[in-house]
N, C-alpha and C. Protein backbone atom coordinates (compact mmCIF):
# COMPACT_ATOMS: atom_id res chain seq x y z
N MET A 1 0.75 -1.26 0.25
CA MET A 1 -0.19 -0.05 0.41
C MET A 1 0.94 0.83 -0.02
N LYS A 2 2.24 1.13 0.53
CA LYS A 2 3.29 2.22 0.15
C LYS A 2 3.10 3.43 -1.14
N LYS A 3 2.66 2.58 -2.24
CA LYS A 3 2.77 3.06 -2.93
C LYS A 3 1.79 3.57 -3.18
N ILE A 4 0.78 3.00 -3.49
CA ILE A 4 -1.14 4.21 -3.18
C ILE A 4 -0.34 4.90 -2.02
N GLU A 5 -0.01 5.35 -1.36
CA GLU A 5 -0.27 6.36 0.02
C GLU A 5 0.66 7.44 -1.13
N ILE A 6 1.26 6.64 -1.59
CA ILE A 6 2.05 8.43 -1.77
C ILE A 6 1.72 8.87 -3.06
N LEU A 7 1.31 8.56 -3.57
CA LEU A 7 0.83 8.48 -4.96
C LEU A 7 -0.88 9.58 -4.38
N SER A 8 -1.50 9.51 -3.49
CA SER A 8 -2.12 10.39 -3.26
C SER A 8 -2.17 10.93 -2.05
N ARG A 9 -0.84 11.65 -1.97
CA ARG A 9 0.04 12.47 -1.05
C ARG A 9 -0.12 13.18 -2.31
N LEU A 10 1.56 12.96 -2.98
CA LEU A 10 0.26 13.84 -4.36
C LEU A 10 -0.40 14.68 -5.46
N LYS A 11 -1.24 13.52 -5.23
CA LYS A 11 -2.51 14.09 -5.31
C LYS A 11 -3.04 15.30 -4.87
N ASN A 12 -2.67 14.62 -3.49
CA ASN A 12 -3.19 15.59 -2.60
C ASN A 12 -2.43 16.79 -2.30
N ALA A 13 -1.72 17.43 -3.35
CA ALA A 13 -0.34 18.75 -3.13
C ALA A 13 -0.80 19.35 -3.51
N GLY A 14 -1.18 18.28 -5.30
CA GLY A 14 -1.76 19.38 -6.65
C GLY A 14 -0.96 20.38 -6.76
N VAL A 15 -0.24 20.86 -5.96
CA VAL A 15 1.83 21.35 -6.66
C VAL A 15 3.28 21.34 -6.05
N ILE A 16 3.62 20.63 -6.92
CA ILE A 16 4.86 19.92 -6.24
C ILE A 16 5.72 20.90 -6.62
N ALA A 17 6.77 21.63 -6.08
CA ALA A 17 7.85 23.05 -6.19
C ALA A 17 8.79 22.33 -5.94
N VAL A 18 9.27 22.40 -7.09
CA VAL A 18 10.59 21.86 -8.39
C VAL A 18 11.82 22.83 -8.03
N VAL A 19 12.84 22.33 -7.14
CA VAL A 19 13.95 22.71 -6.10
C VAL A 19 14.99 22.86 -6.94
N ARG A 20 15.93 23.83 -6.96
CA ARG A 20 17.00 23.94 -7.52
C ARG A 20 17.44 24.60 -6.68
N GLY A 21 18.73 24.23 -6.72
CA GLY A 21 19.59 24.98 -5.84
C GLY A 21 21.26 25.46 -5.83
N LYS A 22 22.45 27.04 -5.96
CA LYS A 22 23.61 26.74 -6.13
C LYS A 22 24.25 25.93 -4.91
N THR A 23 23.60 25.74 -4.18
CA THR A 23 23.89 24.94 -2.44
C THR A 23 23.41 24.40 -2.26
N SER A 24 23.41 23.35 -1.35
CA SER A 24 22.40 22.76 -0.26
C SER A 24 21.56 23.12 0.39
N GLU A 25 22.59 24.54 1.00
CA GLU A 25 21.56 25.34 2.23
C GLU A 25 20.96 26.56 1.22
N GLU A 26 21.22 26.33 0.12
CA GLU A 26 20.00 27.69 -0.54
C GLU A 26 19.03 26.36 -0.72
N ALA A 27 18.79 24.97 -1.26
CA ALA A 27 17.87 24.63 -1.86
C ALA A 27 17.77 24.34 0.07
N LEU A 28 17.51 23.33 0.80
CA LEU A 28 17.47 23.22 2.43
C LEU A 28 16.18 24.68 2.80
N ASN A 29 16.81 25.82 2.92
CA ASN A 29 16.08 27.07 2.70
C ASN A 29 14.83 27.07 2.22
N ALA A 30 15.45 27.35 0.84
CA ALA A 30 13.91 27.38 -0.14
C ALA A 30 13.10 26.58 0.61
N CYS A 31 12.86 25.20 0.01
CA CYS A 31 11.96 24.17 1.18
C CYS A 31 11.93 24.72 1.78
N HIS A 32 11.97 24.97 2.83
CA HIS A 32 11.41 25.56 4.10
C HIS A 32 11.31 26.65 3.69
N ALA A 33 11.28 27.30 3.14
CA ALA A 33 10.34 28.79 2.68
C ALA A 33 9.16 28.42 2.23
N ILE A 34 9.08 27.79 1.34
CA ILE A 34 7.72 26.78 0.01
C ILE A 34 6.72 26.33 0.87
N ILE A 35 7.45 25.32 2.33
CA ILE A 35 6.64 24.58 3.13
C ILE A 35 6.21 25.63 4.35
N LYS A 36 6.57 26.14 4.18
CA LYS A 36 5.90 27.33 4.76
C LYS A 36 4.73 28.07 4.68
N GLY A 37 4.84 28.37 3.21
CA GLY A 37 3.80 29.04 2.34
C GLY A 37 2.80 28.28 2.49
N GLY A 38 2.91 27.15 2.37
CA GLY A 38 1.45 26.40 2.27
C GLY A 38 1.34 24.94 1.22
N LEU A 39 2.58 24.89 0.67
CA LEU A 39 2.61 23.76 -0.35
C LEU A 39 3.30 22.48 0.86
N THR A 40 3.33 21.06 0.66
CA THR A 40 3.49 20.64 0.92
C THR A 40 4.55 18.88 -0.47
N GLY A 41 3.48 19.08 -0.73
CA GLY A 41 5.14 18.70 -2.42
C GLY A 41 6.39 19.40 -2.30
N ILE A 42 7.84 18.45 -2.73
CA ILE A 42 9.19 19.08 -3.03
C ILE A 42 9.09 17.86 -3.64
N GLU A 43 9.93 18.14 -5.07
CA GLU A 43 10.82 17.18 -5.52
C GLU A 43 12.16 18.41 -5.75
N LEU A 44 13.22 18.22 -4.87
CA LEU A 44 14.93 18.00 -4.73
C LEU A 44 14.94 17.54 -5.75
N THR A 45 16.22 18.43 -6.80
CA THR A 45 17.04 17.34 -8.00
C THR A 45 17.60 16.90 -7.65
N PHE A 46 18.57 16.13 -8.65
CA PHE A 46 19.39 16.04 -7.96
C PHE A 46 20.62 16.39 -8.29
N THR A 47 20.61 17.99 -9.43
CA THR A 47 21.70 19.04 -9.15
C THR A 47 22.13 19.68 -8.40
N VAL A 48 21.03 19.83 -7.02
CA VAL A 48 21.97 20.22 -6.13
C VAL A 48 22.28 19.44 -6.12
N PRO A 49 23.50 19.93 -5.01
CA PRO A 49 25.22 19.74 -4.73
C PRO A 49 24.32 19.09 -2.75
N GLN A 50 25.06 17.10 -2.76
CA GLN A 50 24.42 16.66 -1.85
C GLN A 50 23.50 16.80 -1.19
N ALA A 51 22.00 16.00 -3.16
CA ALA A 51 21.29 16.71 -2.41
C ALA A 51 20.53 15.54 -2.03
N ASP A 52 21.42 13.94 -2.14
CA ASP A 52 20.76 12.57 -0.90
C ASP A 52 20.83 13.27 1.36
N GLN A 53 20.98 14.54 0.75
CA GLN A 53 21.67 14.93 2.46
C GLN A 53 20.63 16.02 2.81
N VAL A 54 19.81 16.53 1.51
CA VAL A 54 19.17 17.42 1.52
C VAL A 54 17.30 16.78 1.42
N ILE A 55 17.59 15.37 0.99
CA ILE A 55 16.26 14.37 1.23
C ILE A 55 16.45 13.96 3.00
N LYS A 56 17.40 13.80 2.94
CA LYS A 56 17.73 13.19 4.58
C LYS A 56 16.88 14.66 5.81
N GLU A 57 18.09 15.45 5.54
CA GLU A 57 17.16 16.65 6.19
C GLU A 57 15.85 16.66 6.76
N LEU A 58 15.67 16.97 5.01
CA LEU A 58 13.98 17.18 5.53
C LEU A 58 12.94 16.08 5.50
N LEU A 59 13.24 15.28 5.26
CA LEU A 59 12.32 13.67 6.30
C LEU A 59 12.21 14.40 7.75
N ALA A 60 13.98 13.59 7.73
CA ALA A 60 13.63 14.62 9.57
C ALA A 60 12.91 15.52 9.52
N THR A 61 12.93 16.64 8.87
CA THR A 61 12.59 17.81 10.27
C THR A 61 10.60 17.76 9.91
N TYR A 62 10.26 16.94 9.00
CA TYR A 62 8.96 17.03 8.45
C TYR A 62 8.07 15.57 9.11
N GLN A 63 9.10 14.88 9.87
CA GLN A 63 8.43 13.68 9.72
C GLN A 63 7.36 14.05 10.63
N GLU A 64 6.73 14.52 11.37
CA GLU A 64 5.78 14.24 12.02
C GLU A 64 4.16 14.90 11.88
N ARG A 65 4.94 15.60 9.99
CA ARG A 65 3.86 16.40 9.38
C ARG A 65 3.24 15.28 8.12
N GLU A 66 2.84 14.14 8.09
CA GLU A 66 2.07 13.55 6.98
C GLU A 66 1.68 14.27 5.84
N GLU A 67 0.61 14.62 5.77
CA GLU A 67 0.52 15.48 4.38
C GLU A 67 2.07 15.78 3.82
N ILE A 68 3.24 16.33 3.98
CA ILE A 68 4.28 16.66 3.58
C ILE A 68 4.74 15.26 2.33
N VAL A 69 5.23 15.91 1.06
CA VAL A 69 5.60 14.34 0.18
C VAL A 69 7.08 15.14 -0.60
N ILE A 70 7.88 13.71 -0.29
CA ILE A 70 9.68 14.48 0.18
C ILE A 70 9.59 13.32 -1.31
N GLY A 71 10.13 14.79 -2.85
CA GLY A 71 10.44 13.34 -3.74
C GLY A 71 12.41 13.88 -3.87
N ALA A 72 12.13 13.03 -5.14
CA ALA A 72 14.14 13.04 -5.80
C ALA A 72 13.12 13.38 -7.19
N GLY A 73 13.51 15.04 -7.81
CA GLY A 73 14.05 15.25 -8.86
C GLY A 73 15.43 15.00 -10.01
N THR A 74 15.33 15.65 -11.61
CA THR A 74 16.71 15.05 -12.48
C THR A 74 17.40 14.61 -11.51
N VAL A 75 16.66 12.91 -11.60
CA VAL A 75 17.64 11.65 -11.20
C VAL A 75 17.46 10.73 -12.61
N LEU A 76 18.66 10.74 -13.62
CA LEU A 76 18.99 10.23 -14.83
C LEU A 76 18.62 8.58 -14.99
N ASP A 77 19.39 7.63 -14.31
CA ASP A 77 19.42 6.26 -14.09
C ASP A 77 19.56 5.78 -12.83
N ALA A 78 19.67 3.86 -12.92
CA ALA A 78 19.16 3.50 -11.95
C ALA A 78 20.09 3.98 -10.56
N VAL A 79 20.83 4.26 -11.15
CA VAL A 79 22.37 4.65 -9.78
C VAL A 79 22.29 5.22 -8.88
N THR A 80 21.09 6.68 -9.61
CA THR A 80 21.25 8.15 -8.81
C THR A 80 19.45 7.85 -8.37
N ALA A 81 18.41 6.78 -9.12
CA ALA A 81 17.38 6.58 -8.06
C ALA A 81 17.39 5.55 -7.20
N ARG A 82 18.51 4.82 -7.37
CA ARG A 82 18.54 3.81 -5.49
C ARG A 82 18.88 4.75 -5.00
N LEU A 83 20.60 5.59 -5.08
CA LEU A 83 20.85 7.20 -3.98
C LEU A 83 19.58 7.51 -3.12
N ALA A 84 18.52 7.91 -3.40
CA ALA A 84 17.87 8.77 -3.37
C ALA A 84 16.11 8.06 -2.33
N ILE A 85 16.75 6.53 -2.60
CA ILE A 85 15.09 5.80 -2.66
C ILE A 85 16.48 5.38 -1.24
N LEU A 86 17.17 5.53 -1.03
CA LEU A 86 18.44 4.85 0.00
C LEU A 86 18.36 5.95 1.23
N ALA A 87 18.25 7.46 0.39
CA ALA A 87 17.87 8.66 1.95
C ALA A 87 16.82 9.05 1.89
N GLY A 88 15.78 8.17 1.23
CA GLY A 88 14.02 8.35 1.23
C GLY A 88 13.15 9.00 0.89
N ALA A 89 14.11 9.01 -0.27
CA ALA A 89 13.01 10.17 -0.77
C ALA A 89 12.11 8.63 -1.34
N GLU A 90 10.46 9.84 -1.74
CA GLU A 90 8.67 8.90 -1.86
C GLU A 90 8.77 8.87 -3.22
N TYR A 91 8.74 9.56 -3.71
CA TYR A 91 9.42 9.39 -5.73
C TYR A 91 9.95 9.88 -6.09
N ILE A 92 10.45 9.59 -7.09
CA ILE A 92 11.43 9.64 -8.79
C ILE A 92 11.55 10.90 -9.68
N VAL A 93 11.71 11.53 -9.34
CA VAL A 93 11.05 12.66 -11.00
C VAL A 93 12.50 12.47 -12.13
N SER A 94 12.66 11.79 -13.90
CA SER A 94 13.25 12.27 -14.70
C SER A 94 12.43 12.52 -15.57
N PRO A 95 13.20 13.42 -15.53
CA PRO A 95 13.56 14.18 -17.31
C PRO A 95 13.14 13.53 -18.77
N CYS A 96 13.10 12.21 -18.61
CA CYS A 96 13.08 11.47 -19.61
C CYS A 96 12.58 9.98 -18.99
N PHE A 97 11.93 9.53 -20.38
CA PHE A 97 11.90 8.07 -19.11
C PHE A 97 13.45 6.92 -19.29
N ASP A 98 13.87 6.47 -18.30
CA ASP A 98 14.73 5.60 -18.20
C ASP A 98 13.86 3.99 -17.61
N LYS A 99 13.73 2.47 -18.51
CA LYS A 99 13.27 1.87 -18.09
C LYS A 99 14.16 0.66 -16.78
N GLU A 100 15.25 0.68 -16.63
CA GLU A 100 16.02 0.67 -15.59
C GLU A 100 15.54 1.25 -13.94
N THR A 101 15.21 3.14 -14.09
CA THR A 101 14.88 2.66 -13.20
C THR A 101 12.93 3.27 -13.47
N ALA A 102 12.13 2.82 -14.11
CA ALA A 102 11.18 1.87 -13.66
C ALA A 102 11.00 1.08 -12.63
N GLU A 103 12.43 -0.03 -13.66
CA GLU A 103 11.91 -0.85 -12.72
C GLU A 103 12.72 -1.01 -11.45
N LEU A 104 13.03 -0.43 -10.91
CA LEU A 104 13.92 -0.40 -9.77
C LEU A 104 12.99 0.72 -8.83
N CYS A 105 12.61 1.27 -9.43
CA CYS A 105 11.43 2.23 -8.98
C CYS A 105 10.19 1.28 -8.55
N ASN A 106 10.17 0.03 -9.20
CA ASN A 106 9.02 -0.56 -8.97
C ASN A 106 8.81 -1.61 -7.10
N LEU A 107 10.60 -2.37 -7.74
CA LEU A 107 10.89 -3.18 -6.91
C LEU A 107 11.33 -2.17 -5.59
N TYR A 108 11.39 -1.25 -5.82
CA TYR A 108 10.86 -0.02 -4.41
C TYR A 108 9.28 0.22 -3.63
N GLN A 109 8.70 -0.12 -4.14
CA GLN A 109 7.29 0.25 -4.42
C GLN A 109 7.38 1.91 -4.20
N VAL A 110 8.63 3.26 -5.26
CA VAL A 110 7.49 4.13 -5.19
C VAL A 110 7.96 4.33 -6.32
N PRO A 111 6.99 5.20 -6.56
CA PRO A 111 6.95 6.07 -7.57
C PRO A 111 7.46 6.41 -8.36
N TYR A 112 7.95 6.23 -9.91
CA TYR A 112 8.48 6.73 -11.09
C TYR A 112 8.14 7.63 -11.56
N LEU A 113 8.19 8.73 -12.27
CA LEU A 113 7.17 9.80 -12.52
C LEU A 113 8.20 10.50 -13.67
N PRO A 114 8.04 8.90 -14.63
CA PRO A 114 9.26 10.50 -16.06
C PRO A 114 8.10 11.42 -17.30
N GLY A 115 9.57 12.27 -17.12
CA GLY A 115 9.39 13.45 -18.73
C GLY A 115 9.43 12.90 -19.64
N CYS A 116 7.38 12.87 -20.06
CA CYS A 116 7.83 12.68 -21.76
C CYS A 116 6.54 13.31 -22.68
N MET A 117 7.21 13.48 -24.09
CA MET A 117 6.82 14.94 -24.87
C MET A 117 5.46 13.98 -25.69
N THR A 118 6.00 12.94 -26.23
CA THR A 118 4.99 11.54 -27.20
C THR A 118 3.32 10.61 -26.55
N ILE A 119 2.76 9.97 -27.06
CA ILE A 119 2.58 9.26 -27.08
C ILE A 119 3.23 8.21 -26.96
N ASP A 120 4.31 7.88 -27.62
CA ASP A 120 5.06 6.73 -27.49
C ASP A 120 5.46 6.79 -26.46
N GLU A 121 5.95 7.95 -25.88
CA GLU A 121 6.90 7.76 -24.77
C GLU A 121 6.38 7.12 -23.85
N ILE A 122 4.25 7.61 -23.28
CA ILE A 122 3.35 7.70 -22.59
C ILE A 122 3.39 5.92 -22.97
N LYS A 123 2.85 5.85 -22.86
CA LYS A 123 2.65 4.14 -23.93
C LYS A 123 3.44 3.46 -23.18
N THR A 124 5.25 3.79 -23.28
CA THR A 124 6.07 3.20 -22.69
C THR A 124 6.00 3.16 -21.96
N ALA A 125 5.67 4.37 -21.01
CA ALA A 125 5.81 4.24 -19.49
C ALA A 125 4.98 3.06 -19.31
N LEU A 126 3.69 3.50 -19.20
CA LEU A 126 2.59 3.14 -19.09
C LEU A 126 3.35 1.77 -18.26
N LYS A 127 3.74 0.29 -19.82
CA LYS A 127 3.95 -1.06 -19.93
C LYS A 127 4.22 -0.70 -18.66
N SER A 128 5.54 -0.03 -18.27
CA SER A 128 5.90 -0.64 -17.15
C SER A 128 5.96 0.09 -16.17
N GLY A 129 5.15 0.14 -15.72
CA GLY A 129 4.08 0.75 -14.52
C GLY A 129 4.42 2.10 -14.09
N VAL A 130 4.74 2.66 -14.64
CA VAL A 130 4.72 4.07 -13.99
C VAL A 130 3.38 4.81 -13.90
N ASP A 131 2.67 5.57 -12.57
CA ASP A 131 1.70 5.91 -12.71
C ASP A 131 0.71 7.34 -12.88
N ILE A 132 1.58 7.84 -12.91
CA ILE A 132 1.96 9.61 -13.16
C ILE A 132 3.56 10.04 -14.49
N VAL A 133 2.25 10.38 -15.35
CA VAL A 133 3.45 11.19 -16.03
C VAL A 133 4.31 12.14 -16.51
N LYS A 134 5.06 12.46 -16.04
CA LYS A 134 5.02 14.05 -16.05
C LYS A 134 5.70 14.71 -17.58
N LEU A 135 4.69 15.76 -18.55
CA LEU A 135 4.69 16.47 -18.81
C LEU A 135 5.39 16.82 -19.32
N PHE A 136 7.16 16.73 -20.02
CA PHE A 136 7.46 18.13 -19.85
C PHE A 136 8.07 17.95 -20.94
N PRO A 137 9.39 19.46 -21.59
CA PRO A 137 8.11 20.69 -20.81
C PRO A 137 7.06 21.08 -21.04
N GLY A 138 6.17 21.11 -20.42
CA GLY A 138 4.56 22.06 -19.92
C GLY A 138 4.92 23.08 -21.66
N SER A 139 5.78 23.77 -21.72
CA SER A 139 5.46 25.29 -21.97
C SER A 139 5.71 24.36 -23.45
N ALA A 140 5.95 23.49 -23.95
CA ALA A 140 6.30 24.09 -25.32
C ALA A 140 5.02 22.41 -26.18
N PHE A 141 4.12 22.49 -24.76
CA PHE A 141 2.26 22.26 -25.34
C PHE A 141 1.39 23.42 -24.47
N GLY A 142 0.97 23.64 -23.74
CA GLY A 142 -0.20 24.11 -23.30
C GLY A 142 -1.48 23.24 -22.80
N PRO A 143 -1.98 23.71 -22.09
CA PRO A 143 -2.69 22.95 -21.31
C PRO A 143 -3.65 21.97 -22.44
N SER A 144 -3.82 22.28 -23.29
CA SER A 144 -4.37 21.78 -25.16
C SER A 144 -4.30 20.59 -25.34
N ILE A 145 -2.80 19.63 -24.72
CA ILE A 145 -2.66 18.88 -25.25
C ILE A 145 -2.94 17.37 -24.46
N VAL A 146 -3.35 18.25 -22.80
CA VAL A 146 -3.41 16.93 -22.26
C VAL A 146 -4.93 16.35 -22.90
N SER A 147 -6.07 16.90 -23.73
CA SER A 147 -7.07 15.62 -23.77
C SER A 147 -7.47 15.39 -25.44
N ALA A 148 -5.48 16.02 -26.10
CA ALA A 148 -5.69 15.41 -26.84
C ALA A 148 -4.61 14.05 -26.90
N PHE A 149 -3.39 13.86 -24.90
CA PHE A 149 -3.05 12.87 -24.82
C PHE A 149 -4.25 11.55 -24.28
N LYS A 150 -5.04 11.86 -24.03
CA LYS A 150 -6.11 11.30 -22.55
C LYS A 150 -7.31 11.16 -24.10
N ALA A 151 -7.41 11.18 -25.89
CA ALA A 151 -8.46 10.78 -25.84
C ALA A 151 -7.86 9.77 -26.14
N PRO A 152 -7.13 9.24 -26.66
CA PRO A 152 -6.67 7.79 -26.57
C PRO A 152 -5.71 7.38 -25.84
N MET A 153 -5.66 7.87 -25.09
CA MET A 153 -5.29 6.58 -23.22
C MET A 153 -5.68 8.26 -22.35
N PRO A 154 -7.73 7.81 -22.21
CA PRO A 154 -8.75 8.47 -20.46
C PRO A 154 -8.17 7.98 -19.68
N GLN A 155 -6.87 6.82 -19.41
CA GLN A 155 -6.46 6.63 -18.15
C GLN A 155 -5.35 6.95 -17.67
N VAL A 156 -4.34 7.48 -18.38
CA VAL A 156 -2.78 8.33 -18.33
C VAL A 156 -3.16 9.98 -17.27
N ASN A 157 -2.59 9.62 -15.77
CA ASN A 157 -2.36 10.49 -15.16
C ASN A 157 -1.45 11.95 -14.98
N ILE A 158 -1.27 12.86 -15.87
CA ILE A 158 -0.49 13.68 -16.56
C ILE A 158 0.16 15.58 -15.44
N MET A 159 0.86 14.85 -14.68
CA MET A 159 2.08 16.28 -14.59
C MET A 159 2.75 17.35 -14.95
N PRO A 160 3.02 18.50 -15.61
CA PRO A 160 3.03 19.19 -16.59
C PRO A 160 3.84 19.85 -15.51
N THR A 161 5.27 19.98 -16.43
CA THR A 161 6.34 20.98 -15.31
C THR A 161 6.91 21.72 -16.52
N GLY A 162 7.12 23.15 -15.99
CA GLY A 162 8.18 23.99 -17.10
C GLY A 162 6.40 24.44 -17.76
N GLY A 163 5.89 25.97 -17.20
CA GLY A 163 5.46 26.73 -18.15
C GLY A 163 4.15 27.34 -17.35
N VAL A 164 4.06 26.06 -15.98
CA VAL A 164 3.07 26.30 -14.88
C VAL A 164 3.00 27.62 -13.97
N SER A 165 2.14 28.47 -14.43
CA SER A 165 2.04 29.83 -12.97
C SER A 165 0.81 29.23 -12.71
N LEU A 166 0.90 30.71 -12.00
CA LEU A 166 -0.31 30.91 -10.66
C LEU A 166 -1.85 31.26 -12.22
N GLU A 167 -1.45 32.19 -13.09
CA GLU A 167 -1.88 32.52 -13.77
C GLU A 167 -2.28 31.18 -15.20
N ASN A 168 -1.73 30.18 -15.36
CA ASN A 168 -2.78 29.07 -16.32
C ASN A 168 -2.94 28.12 -15.30
N MET A 169 -2.94 27.89 -13.54
CA MET A 169 -3.00 27.08 -13.42
C MET A 169 -4.55 26.01 -13.72
N GLN A 170 -5.37 27.13 -13.92
CA GLN A 170 -6.11 26.42 -13.25
C GLN A 170 -6.74 26.00 -15.13
N ASP A 171 -5.84 26.02 -16.28
CA ASP A 171 -6.02 26.07 -17.51
C ASP A 171 -6.24 24.10 -17.52
N TRP A 172 -4.75 24.29 -16.80
CA TRP A 172 -3.70 22.78 -16.50
C TRP A 172 -5.06 22.30 -15.68
N PHE A 173 -5.68 22.25 -14.71
CA PHE A 173 -6.23 22.04 -14.08
C PHE A 173 -7.58 21.20 -14.70
N ASP A 174 -8.36 22.38 -15.07
CA ASP A 174 -9.45 21.92 -16.17
C ASP A 174 -9.52 21.68 -17.30
N ALA A 175 -8.52 21.35 -17.64
CA ALA A 175 -7.79 20.23 -19.22
C ALA A 175 -7.79 19.25 -18.44
N GLY A 176 -7.31 18.23 -17.30
CA GLY A 176 -7.19 17.20 -16.14
C GLY A 176 -5.94 16.61 -16.00
N VAL A 177 -4.62 17.54 -15.45
CA VAL A 177 -4.03 16.81 -15.12
C VAL A 177 -4.30 16.53 -13.78
N VAL A 178 -3.58 15.60 -12.74
CA VAL A 178 -3.54 15.34 -11.39
C VAL A 178 -3.01 16.13 -10.51
N THR A 179 -1.20 16.21 -11.07
CA THR A 179 -1.06 17.38 -9.82
C THR A 179 -0.04 18.92 -10.99
N VAL A 180 0.43 19.77 -10.39
CA VAL A 180 1.11 20.79 -11.56
C VAL A 180 3.07 20.60 -11.03
N GLY A 181 3.81 20.62 -11.72
CA GLY A 181 5.29 20.59 -11.29
C GLY A 181 5.21 22.18 -11.50
N VAL A 182 5.87 23.23 -9.60
CA VAL A 182 6.34 24.66 -10.60
C VAL A 182 7.75 24.42 -10.21
N GLY A 183 8.31 25.79 -10.68
CA GLY A 183 9.44 25.58 -10.29
C GLY A 183 10.37 27.33 -10.77
N GLY A 184 10.10 28.20 -11.84
CA GLY A 184 10.99 29.04 -11.79
C GLY A 184 10.74 30.34 -11.03
N ASN A 185 9.41 30.08 -11.27
CA ASN A 185 9.01 31.89 -10.88
C ASN A 185 8.74 31.78 -9.85
N LEU A 186 8.42 30.59 -8.93
CA LEU A 186 8.10 29.67 -7.69
C LEU A 186 10.14 30.08 -6.30
N LEU A 187 10.33 29.59 -6.63
CA LEU A 187 12.30 30.38 -6.65
C LEU A 187 12.93 30.99 -7.10
N ALA A 188 12.80 31.82 -7.76
CA ALA A 188 13.90 33.00 -8.12
C ALA A 188 14.34 33.21 -7.21
N PRO A 189 13.15 34.38 -6.29
CA PRO A 189 14.07 35.28 -4.78
C PRO A 189 14.99 33.92 -4.14
N ALA A 190 14.83 32.60 -4.25
CA ALA A 190 15.88 32.29 -3.47
C ALA A 190 17.58 32.37 -4.27
N ALA A 191 17.18 32.71 -5.42
CA ALA A 191 18.16 32.95 -5.95
C ALA A 191 19.74 34.29 -5.74
N THR A 192 18.67 34.59 -4.40
CA THR A 192 19.11 35.91 -4.09
C THR A 192 18.94 36.20 -2.55
N GLY A 193 18.46 34.78 -2.16
CA GLY A 193 18.51 35.02 -0.59
C GLY A 193 17.56 35.23 0.14
N ASP A 194 16.16 35.78 -0.89
CA ASP A 194 15.03 36.18 0.01
C ASP A 194 13.94 34.92 -0.41
N PHE A 195 14.41 34.56 0.90
CA PHE A 195 13.65 33.99 1.35
C PHE A 195 12.01 33.58 1.22
N GLU A 196 12.01 34.70 2.17
CA GLU A 196 11.13 35.49 2.35
C GLU A 196 9.28 35.38 1.50
N LYS A 197 10.08 35.88 0.47
CA LYS A 197 9.54 35.92 -0.61
C LYS A 197 9.08 34.56 -1.24
N VAL A 198 9.75 33.89 -1.19
CA VAL A 198 8.92 32.23 -1.89
C VAL A 198 8.70 31.84 -1.27
N THR A 199 8.22 32.45 0.36
CA THR A 199 7.11 32.03 1.38
C THR A 199 6.39 32.66 0.41
N GLU A 200 6.05 34.38 0.43
CA GLU A 200 4.98 34.80 -0.17
C GLU A 200 4.32 33.75 -1.57
N VAL A 201 5.24 33.63 -2.15
CA VAL A 201 4.92 33.42 -3.50
C VAL A 201 4.43 31.80 -3.50
N ALA A 202 4.32 31.42 -2.26
CA ALA A 202 4.38 29.25 -1.92
C ALA A 202 2.81 29.77 -1.62
N LYS A 203 2.57 30.62 -0.74
CA LYS A 203 0.88 31.10 -0.42
C LYS A 203 0.13 31.42 -1.58
N GLN A 204 1.22 32.38 -2.89
CA GLN A 204 -0.30 32.68 -3.61
C GLN A 204 -0.32 30.56 -4.04
N TYR A 205 0.74 30.33 -4.76
CA TYR A 205 0.03 29.32 -5.11
C TYR A 205 -1.17 27.67 -4.48
N ALA A 206 -0.69 27.76 -2.48
CA ALA A 206 -1.02 27.21 -1.91
C ALA A 206 -2.77 27.83 -2.01
N ALA A 207 -3.09 28.94 -1.96
CA ALA A 207 -4.40 29.30 -2.24
C ALA A 207 -5.27 29.32 -3.38
N LYS A 208 -4.29 29.65 -4.73
CA LYS A 208 -4.85 29.14 -6.35
C LYS A 208 -4.88 27.89 -6.30
N MET A 209 -4.49 26.44 -5.23
CA MET A 209 -4.97 25.77 -5.33
C MET A 209 -5.77 25.48 -4.18
N LYS A 210 -5.96 25.46 -3.61
CA LYS A 210 -6.94 25.43 -2.71
C LYS A 210 -8.34 25.83 -3.44
N GLU A 211 -8.65 27.03 -4.08
CA GLU A 211 -9.68 27.72 -4.09
C GLU A 211 -9.95 26.76 -6.26
N ILE A 212 -9.28 26.04 -6.58
CA ILE A 212 -9.20 25.23 -7.37
C ILE A 212 -9.62 24.14 -7.14
N ALA A 213 -9.11 23.59 -5.82
CA ALA A 213 -9.72 22.10 -5.33
C ALA A 213 -11.44 22.42 -4.75
N GLY A 214 -11.79 23.42 -4.66
CA GLY A 214 -12.89 23.65 -4.04
C GLY A 214 -13.50 23.67 -3.00
């Protein structure tokens, strides 16, 4: 039931914050600021130095907060996926589909969200046990592509990442996505150390998600 429970928390989170940073300290502070703002989904990318240690620290800090779900992003291979899972990552996100990573995640019953751009890639991912497909980059398509993908594959669960904003979030959910990944405009203030601004923007996303969820 572990995998189902994590998938449920991802859906309930609604907005997954894709966290990058030049240093592990910057990324960690950004995560704290985002959670303070009311968002409960964190995707800590493996472009962050010592990303596995940041994941461990986040899990230790928020172990009493059952609604918070923390995963690893920009996972390019099964070796990195295993490192992330051993650090406690609750789900794995990749910019593209990787069969070995899918098999490893299935072995550990950890959700795998690979980036896909075509019907063929989505079909391959679903056959390999993927429950949520990451539409990446979302900015290359827009919300209208969701119905195009769902016409032949109504069973596919989609999470767009890249190109999702406060202005178009409603359009994505109206199109039928299960959750959205948000990075750039949410994390931009972190680069200059303005974590209060990160919290402020996170509050806006949390409020928008609450409005969408009704």
